[in-house]
Amino acid sequence: MNKETILIVDDEKDIVDMIQVYLRNDGYNVIKAYDGQQALDVLDSNNVQLVILDIMMPKIHGIEVCRRIREKKNIPIIILSAKSADMDKIMGLSTGADDYMVKPFNPLELTARVKAQLRRYIYLNNKENEEAEDVIKINGLNIYDKARNVTLYGKTIKLTKTEYEILLLMARNLNRVFSLEEIFQRVWKEKYFEGNNTVMVHIARLREKIEDNPKSPKIIKNVWGVGYKIEN
């Protein structure tokens, strides 16, 4: 069953009660409000995922309510109004509403539109969260692991596959010191031999690309006699 909470805002109690029945049958939580001010108060104190909003209401007009909601939240707003003129629809949608239905309406169509808006809202939120979790941020450097993309102060940095894997290894393990041997074995997946300076060469190239001053690195730091690390 769905767990999303929907706010129904309309000064006609019969309409609110009827919509509530259909939404609850579909498993949604429902909160009711009968004027614009009450709607805003509800939104300030409850976690609401979608608003069904009338236009002609006491205290605060529905268009103004829509505008104020949009200033703070990106939740879907479906306007449900007796006003059917094109300009009313344009005004509602341009103020921030995601959909507009005219009274009288088919409640099954309304619930279908509710589901469509919530699917889109939940999908976009999940995508944003995944992208946010996917970013490692270090001193102006952003590493987008799934996209295998690196930016420095917003500018894309082109790294080779090996350079990227060295950077990602240390960035995922902040403050941990990696020896040359361990970096080589983890990245090249081969046995390390003494005197092999491959790792040092790649780190030098990497610093040239990501450090403001490669001779005084702030991101990839030496731990003398041990190896390298990235600090948080």
mmCIF file of C-alpha atoms in Angstrom:
data_model
loop_
_atom_site.group_PDB
_atom_site.id
_atom_site.type_symbol
_atom_site.label_atom_id
_atom_site.label_comp_id
_atom_site.label_asym_id
_atom_site.label_seq_id
_atom_site.Cartn_x
_atom_site.Cartn_y
_atom_site.Cartn_z
ATOM 1 C CA MET A 1 0.000 0.000 0.000
ATOM 2 C CA ASN A 2 1.092 3.574 -0.642
ATOM 3 C CA LYS A 3 2.322 5.688 2.252
ATOM 4 C CA GLU A 4 2.331 9.110 0.588
ATOM 5 C CA THR A 5 0.396 11.916 2.263
ATOM 6 C CA ILE A 6 -1.882 14.098 0.163
ATOM 7 C CA LEU A 7 -3.368 17.431 1.195
ATOM 8 C CA ILE A 8 -6.815 18.251 -0.206
ATOM 9 C CA VAL A 9 -7.660 21.957 -0.090
ATOM 10 C CA ASP A 10 -11.212 23.039 -0.971
ATOM 11 C CA ASP A 11 -13.918 25.020 0.812
ATOM 12 C CA GLU A 12 -16.570 22.571 -0.408
ATOM 13 C CA LYS A 13 -16.612 19.878 2.278
ATOM 14 C CA ASP A 14 -18.537 17.353 0.168
ATOM 15 C CA ILE A 15 -15.888 17.467 -2.548
ATOM 16 C CA VAL A 16 -13.090 17.070 -0.016
ATOM 17 C CA ASP A 17 -14.801 14.088 1.614
ATOM 18 C CA MET A 18 -15.453 12.420 -1.735
ATOM 19 C CA ILE A 19 -11.835 12.804 -2.893
ATOM 20 C CA GLN A 20 -10.664 11.505 0.467
ATOM 21 C CA VAL A 21 -12.630 8.277 0.008
ATOM 22 C CA TYR A 22 -11.031 7.559 -3.380
ATOM 23 C CA LEU A 23 -7.506 8.393 -2.218
ATOM 24 C CA ARG A 24 -7.785 6.321 0.940
ATOM 25 C CA ASN A 25 -9.066 3.406 -1.116
ATOM 26 C CA ASP A 26 -5.815 3.664 -3.064
ATOM 27 C CA GLY A 27 -3.832 3.563 0.185
ATOM 28 C CA TYR A 28 -2.861 7.227 0.552
ATOM 29 C CA ASN A 29 -2.824 9.206 3.780
ATOM 30 C CA VAL A 30 -5.084 12.259 3.510
ATOM 31 C CA ILE A 31 -5.097 15.626 5.267
ATOM 32 C CA LYS A 32 -7.934 18.094 4.682
ATOM 33 C CA ALA A 33 -7.974 21.895 4.652
ATOM 34 C CA TYR A 34 -10.865 24.240 3.860
ATOM 35 C CA ASP A 35 -9.131 27.554 3.218
ATOM 36 C CA GLY A 36 -5.802 28.842 1.968
ATOM 37 C CA GLN A 37 -4.358 29.783 5.340
ATOM 38 C CA GLN A 38 -5.203 26.413 6.830
ATOM 39 C CA ALA A 39 -3.500 24.726 3.872
ATOM 40 C CA LEU A 40 -0.259 26.645 4.443
ATOM 41 C CA ASP A 41 -0.376 25.862 8.162
ATOM 42 C CA VAL A 42 -0.785 22.156 7.409
ATOM 43 C CA LEU A 43 2.185 22.210 5.049
ATOM 44 C CA ASP A 44 4.365 23.873 7.677
ATOM 45 C CA SER A 45 3.702 21.102 10.189
ATOM 46 C CA ASN A 46 3.299 17.964 8.048
ATOM 47 C CA ASN A 47 5.291 15.998 5.506
ATOM 48 C CA VAL A 48 3.050 16.221 2.441
ATOM 49 C CA GLN A 49 3.948 14.711 -0.942
ATOM 50 C CA LEU A 50 1.153 16.189 -3.102
ATOM 51 C CA VAL A 51 -1.475 18.954 -2.904
ATOM 52 C CA ILE A 52 -4.904 19.015 -4.572
ATOM 53 C CA LEU A 53 -5.842 22.689 -4.564
ATOM 54 C CA ASP A 54 -8.975 24.691 -5.315
ATOM 55 C CA ILE A 55 -8.614 28.262 -6.601
ATOM 56 C CA MET A 56 -11.624 30.119 -5.187
ATOM 57 C CA MET A 57 -11.169 29.840 -1.419
ATOM 58 C CA PRO A 58 -11.566 31.946 1.727
ATOM 59 C CA LYS A 59 -8.697 33.848 3.395
ATOM 60 C CA ILE A 60 -6.003 33.175 0.777
ATOM 61 C CA HIS A 61 -6.721 32.671 -2.920
ATOM 62 C CA GLY A 62 -5.624 29.314 -4.369
ATOM 63 C CA ILE A 63 -3.222 30.909 -6.864
ATOM 64 C CA GLU A 64 -1.459 32.695 -4.006
ATOM 65 C CA VAL A 65 -1.335 29.458 -2.025
ATOM 66 C CA CYS A 66 0.229 27.747 -5.036
ATOM 67 C CA ARG A 67 2.827 30.494 -5.348
ATOM 68 C CA ARG A 68 3.771 30.263 -1.655
ATOM 69 C CA ILE A 69 4.035 26.483 -1.757
ATOM 70 C CA ARG A 70 6.321 26.660 -4.759
ATOM 71 C CA GLU A 71 8.621 29.108 -2.961
ATOM 72 C CA LYS A 72 9.442 26.439 -0.377
ATOM 73 C CA LYS A 73 8.644 23.031 -1.864
ATOM 74 C CA ASN A 74 8.800 21.169 -5.164
ATOM 75 C CA ILE A 75 5.944 18.754 -4.351
ATOM 76 C CA PRO A 76 3.326 18.175 -7.083
ATOM 77 C CA ILE A 77 0.323 20.528 -7.077
ATOM 78 C CA ILE A 78 -2.887 19.618 -8.901
ATOM 79 C CA ILE A 79 -5.345 22.491 -9.227
ATOM 80 C CA LEU A 80 -8.979 21.413 -9.113
ATOM 81 C CA SER A 81 -11.224 24.345 -10.012
ATOM 82 C CA ALA A 82 -14.579 25.365 -11.463
ATOM 83 C CA LYS A 83 -12.718 28.053 -13.421
ATOM 84 C CA SER A 84 -12.351 26.612 -16.914
ATOM 85 C CA ALA A 85 -11.116 29.576 -18.966
ATOM 86 C CA ASP A 86 -7.785 29.117 -20.697
ATOM 87 C CA MET A 87 -6.294 32.121 -18.882
ATOM 88 C CA ASP A 88 -7.175 30.572 -15.509
ATOM 89 C CA LYS A 89 -5.399 27.366 -16.519
ATOM 90 C CA ILE A 90 -2.394 29.290 -17.818
ATOM 91 C CA MET A 91 -2.190 31.337 -14.623
ATOM 92 C CA GLY A 92 -2.385 28.230 -12.430
ATOM 93 C CA LEU A 93 0.269 26.336 -14.362
ATOM 94 C CA SER A 94 2.567 29.346 -14.681
ATOM 95 C CA THR A 95 2.339 29.941 -10.911
ATOM 96 C CA GLY A 96 3.773 26.490 -10.300
ATOM 97 C CA ALA A 97 0.968 23.936 -10.545
ATOM 98 C CA ASP A 98 1.851 20.640 -12.209
ATOM 99 C CA ASP A 99 -1.655 19.806 -13.440
ATOM 100 C CA TYR A 100 -5.088 21.458 -13.764
ATOM 101 C CA MET A 101 -8.495 19.751 -13.676
ATOM 102 C CA VAL A 102 -11.863 21.428 -14.140
ATOM 103 C CA LYS A 103 -14.943 20.730 -12.005
ATOM 104 C CA PRO A 104 -17.044 18.685 -12.376
ATOM 105 C CA PHE A 105 -14.450 15.929 -12.667
ATOM 106 C CA ASN A 106 -14.155 12.174 -12.759
ATOM 107 C CA PRO A 107 -12.624 11.062 -9.421
ATOM 108 C CA LEU A 108 -10.988 8.074 -11.103
ATOM 109 C CA GLU A 109 -9.227 10.409 -13.513
ATOM 110 C CA LEU A 110 -8.104 12.533 -10.570
ATOM 111 C CA THR A 111 -6.628 9.539 -8.762
ATOM 112 C CA ALA A 112 -4.886 8.481 -11.985
ATOM 113 C CA ARG A 113 -3.328 11.937 -12.269
ATOM 114 C CA VAL A 114 -2.318 11.796 -8.597
ATOM 115 C CA LYS A 115 -0.511 8.505 -9.207
ATOM 116 C CA ALA A 116 1.225 9.874 -12.305
ATOM 117 C CA GLN A 117 2.445 12.993 -10.507
ATOM 118 C CA LEU A 118 3.666 11.010 -7.496
ATOM 119 C CA ARG A 119 5.527 8.518 -9.697
ATOM 120 C CA ARG A 120 7.357 11.363 -11.385
ATOM 121 C CA TYR A 121 8.047 13.166 -8.093
ATOM 122 C CA ILE A 122 9.369 10.033 -6.353
ATOM 123 C CA TYR A 123 11.487 9.066 -9.371
ATOM 124 C CA LEU A 124 13.103 12.503 -9.599
ATOM 125 C CA ASN A 125 13.722 12.633 -5.849
ATOM 126 C CA ASN A 126 15.336 9.201 -5.863
ATOM 127 C CA LYS A 127 17.478 10.167 -8.827
ATOM 128 C CA GLU A 128 18.630 13.352 -7.100
ATOM 129 C CA ASN A 129 19.442 11.413 -3.935
ATOM 130 C CA GLU A 130 21.406 8.813 -5.873
ATOM 131 C CA GLU A 131 23.381 11.519 -7.631
ATOM 132 C CA ALA A 132 24.021 13.335 -4.354
ATOM 133 C CA GLU A 133 25.272 10.119 -2.712
ATOM 134 C CA ASP A 134 27.441 9.441 -5.755
ATOM 135 C CA VAL A 135 29.544 12.588 -5.341
ATOM 136 C CA ILE A 136 32.785 12.684 -3.349
ATOM 137 C CA LYS A 137 33.798 16.285 -2.581
ATOM 138 C CA ILE A 138 37.333 17.258 -1.579
ATOM 139 C CA ASN A 139 38.720 20.819 -1.635
ATOM 140 C CA GLY A 140 36.871 21.948 -4.762
ATOM 141 C CA LEU A 141 37.288 18.537 -6.390
ATOM 142 C CA ASN A 142 34.104 16.577 -7.177
ATOM 143 C CA ILE A 143 34.271 12.894 -8.113
ATOM 144 C CA TYR A 144 31.108 11.494 -9.713
ATOM 145 C CA ASP A 145 31.728 7.778 -9.426
ATOM 146 C CA LYS A 146 28.860 6.353 -11.505
ATOM 147 C CA ALA A 147 29.540 8.805 -14.316
ATOM 148 C CA ARG A 148 33.315 8.408 -13.842
ATOM 149 C CA ASN A 149 33.577 12.157 -14.113
ATOM 150 C CA VAL A 150 35.837 14.526 -12.161
ATOM 151 C CA THR A 151 35.493 18.301 -11.857
ATOM 152 C CA LEU A 152 37.704 20.887 -10.205
ATOM 153 C CA TYR A 153 35.858 24.066 -9.211
ATOM 154 C CA GLY A 154 33.153 23.073 -11.694
ATOM 155 C CA LYS A 155 35.525 22.464 -14.627
ATOM 156 C CA THR A 156 35.776 18.914 -15.978
ATOM 157 C CA ILE A 157 39.193 17.307 -15.513
ATOM 158 C CA LYS A 158 40.227 14.665 -18.039
ATOM 159 C CA LEU A 159 41.893 11.721 -16.318
ATOM 160 C CA THR A 160 43.126 8.457 -17.722
ATOM 161 C CA LYS A 161 41.492 5.276 -16.461
ATOM 162 C CA THR A 162 44.460 4.563 -14.211
ATOM 163 C CA GLU A 163 44.635 8.107 -12.838
ATOM 164 C CA TYR A 164 40.926 7.976 -12.067
ATOM 165 C CA GLU A 165 41.191 4.651 -10.262
ATOM 166 C CA ILE A 166 44.117 5.856 -8.120
ATOM 167 C CA LEU A 167 42.191 8.986 -7.192
ATOM 168 C CA LEU A 168 38.984 7.067 -6.447
ATOM 169 C CA LEU A 169 40.803 4.503 -4.304
ATOM 170 C CA MET A 170 42.139 7.160 -1.945
ATOM 171 C CA ALA A 171 39.049 9.376 -2.089
ATOM 172 C CA ARG A 172 36.873 6.467 -0.947
ATOM 173 C CA ASN A 173 39.245 5.853 1.964
ATOM 174 C CA LEU A 174 39.937 9.312 3.346
ATOM 175 C CA ASN A 175 42.808 9.623 5.842
ATOM 176 C CA ARG A 176 44.026 6.111 5.114
ATOM 177 C CA VAL A 177 47.646 5.867 4.001
ATOM 178 C CA PHE A 178 48.266 3.665 0.958
ATOM 179 C CA SER A 179 51.724 2.307 0.236
ATOM 180 C CA LEU A 180 53.080 2.206 -3.305
ATOM 181 C CA GLU A 181 52.762 -1.565 -3.211
ATOM 182 C CA GLU A 182 49.109 -1.502 -2.170
ATOM 183 C CA ILE A 183 48.137 1.136 -4.747
ATOM 184 C CA PHE A 184 49.855 -0.869 -7.490
ATOM 185 C CA GLN A 185 48.193 -4.135 -6.475
ATOM 186 C CA ARG A 186 44.734 -2.546 -6.097
ATOM 187 C CA VAL A 187 44.822 -0.569 -9.359
ATOM 188 C CA TRP A 188 47.001 -2.653 -11.698
ATOM 189 C CA LYS A 189 46.022 -5.956 -10.034
ATOM 190 C CA GLU A 190 49.549 -7.250 -10.460
ATOM 191 C CA LYS A 191 52.385 -8.114 -8.107
ATOM 192 C CA TYR A 192 54.526 -5.119 -7.107
ATOM 193 C CA PHE A 193 58.321 -5.199 -7.496
ATOM 194 C CA GLU A 194 60.740 -2.969 -5.595
ATOM 195 C CA GLY A 195 62.023 -0.095 -7.680
ATOM 196 C CA ASN A 196 58.838 0.124 -9.731
ATOM 197 C CA ASN A 197 58.117 3.861 -9.919
ATOM 198 C CA THR A 198 54.904 3.508 -11.982
ATOM 199 C CA VAL A 199 52.668 4.643 -9.127
ATOM 200 C CA MET A 200 54.805 7.704 -8.393
ATOM 201 C CA VAL A 201 54.733 8.738 -12.053
ATOM 202 C CA HIS A 202 50.939 8.447 -12.243
ATOM 203 C CA ILE A 203 50.453 10.362 -8.999
ATOM 204 C CA ALA A 204 52.737 13.119 -10.282
ATOM 205 C CA ARG A 205 50.603 13.382 -13.443
ATOM 206 C CA LEU A 206 47.436 13.269 -11.380
ATOM 207 C CA ARG A 207 48.655 16.124 -9.189
ATOM 208 C CA GLU A 208 49.401 18.202 -12.275
ATOM 209 C CA LYS A 209 45.728 17.943 -13.177
ATOM 210 C CA ILE A 210 43.967 18.317 -9.816
ATOM 211 C CA GLU A 211 46.260 20.341 -7.548
ATOM 212 C CA ASP A 212 46.365 24.142 -7.534
ATOM 213 C CA ASN A 213 50.100 23.826 -6.862
ATOM 214 C CA PRO A 214 51.433 20.319 -7.623
ATOM 215 C CA LYS A 215 54.661 21.090 -5.719
ATOM 216 C CA SER A 216 52.635 21.820 -2.579
ATOM 217 C CA PRO A 217 49.704 19.411 -2.897
ATOM 218 C CA LYS A 218 46.588 19.896 -0.780
ATOM 219 C CA ILE A 219 44.662 16.879 -2.013
ATOM 220 C CA ILE A 220 47.051 13.940 -2.483
ATOM 221 C CA LYS A 221 49.583 14.159 0.340
ATOM 222 C CA ASN A 222 52.824 12.296 0.928
ATOM 223 C CA VAL A 223 53.365 10.390 4.135
ATOM 224 C CA TRP A 224 57.125 10.107 3.997
ATOM 225 C CA GLY A 225 58.457 6.592 4.092
ATOM 226 C CA VAL A 226 54.944 5.120 3.956
ATOM 227 C CA GLY A 227 52.908 6.264 0.941
ATOM 228 C CA TYR A 228 50.062 8.605 -0.007
ATOM 229 C CA LYS A 229 46.701 9.659 1.365
ATOM 230 C CA ILE A 230 43.818 12.071 0.849
ATOM 231 C CA GLU A 231 42.582 13.846 3.967
ATOM 232 C CA ASN A 232 39.003 14.977 4.571
#
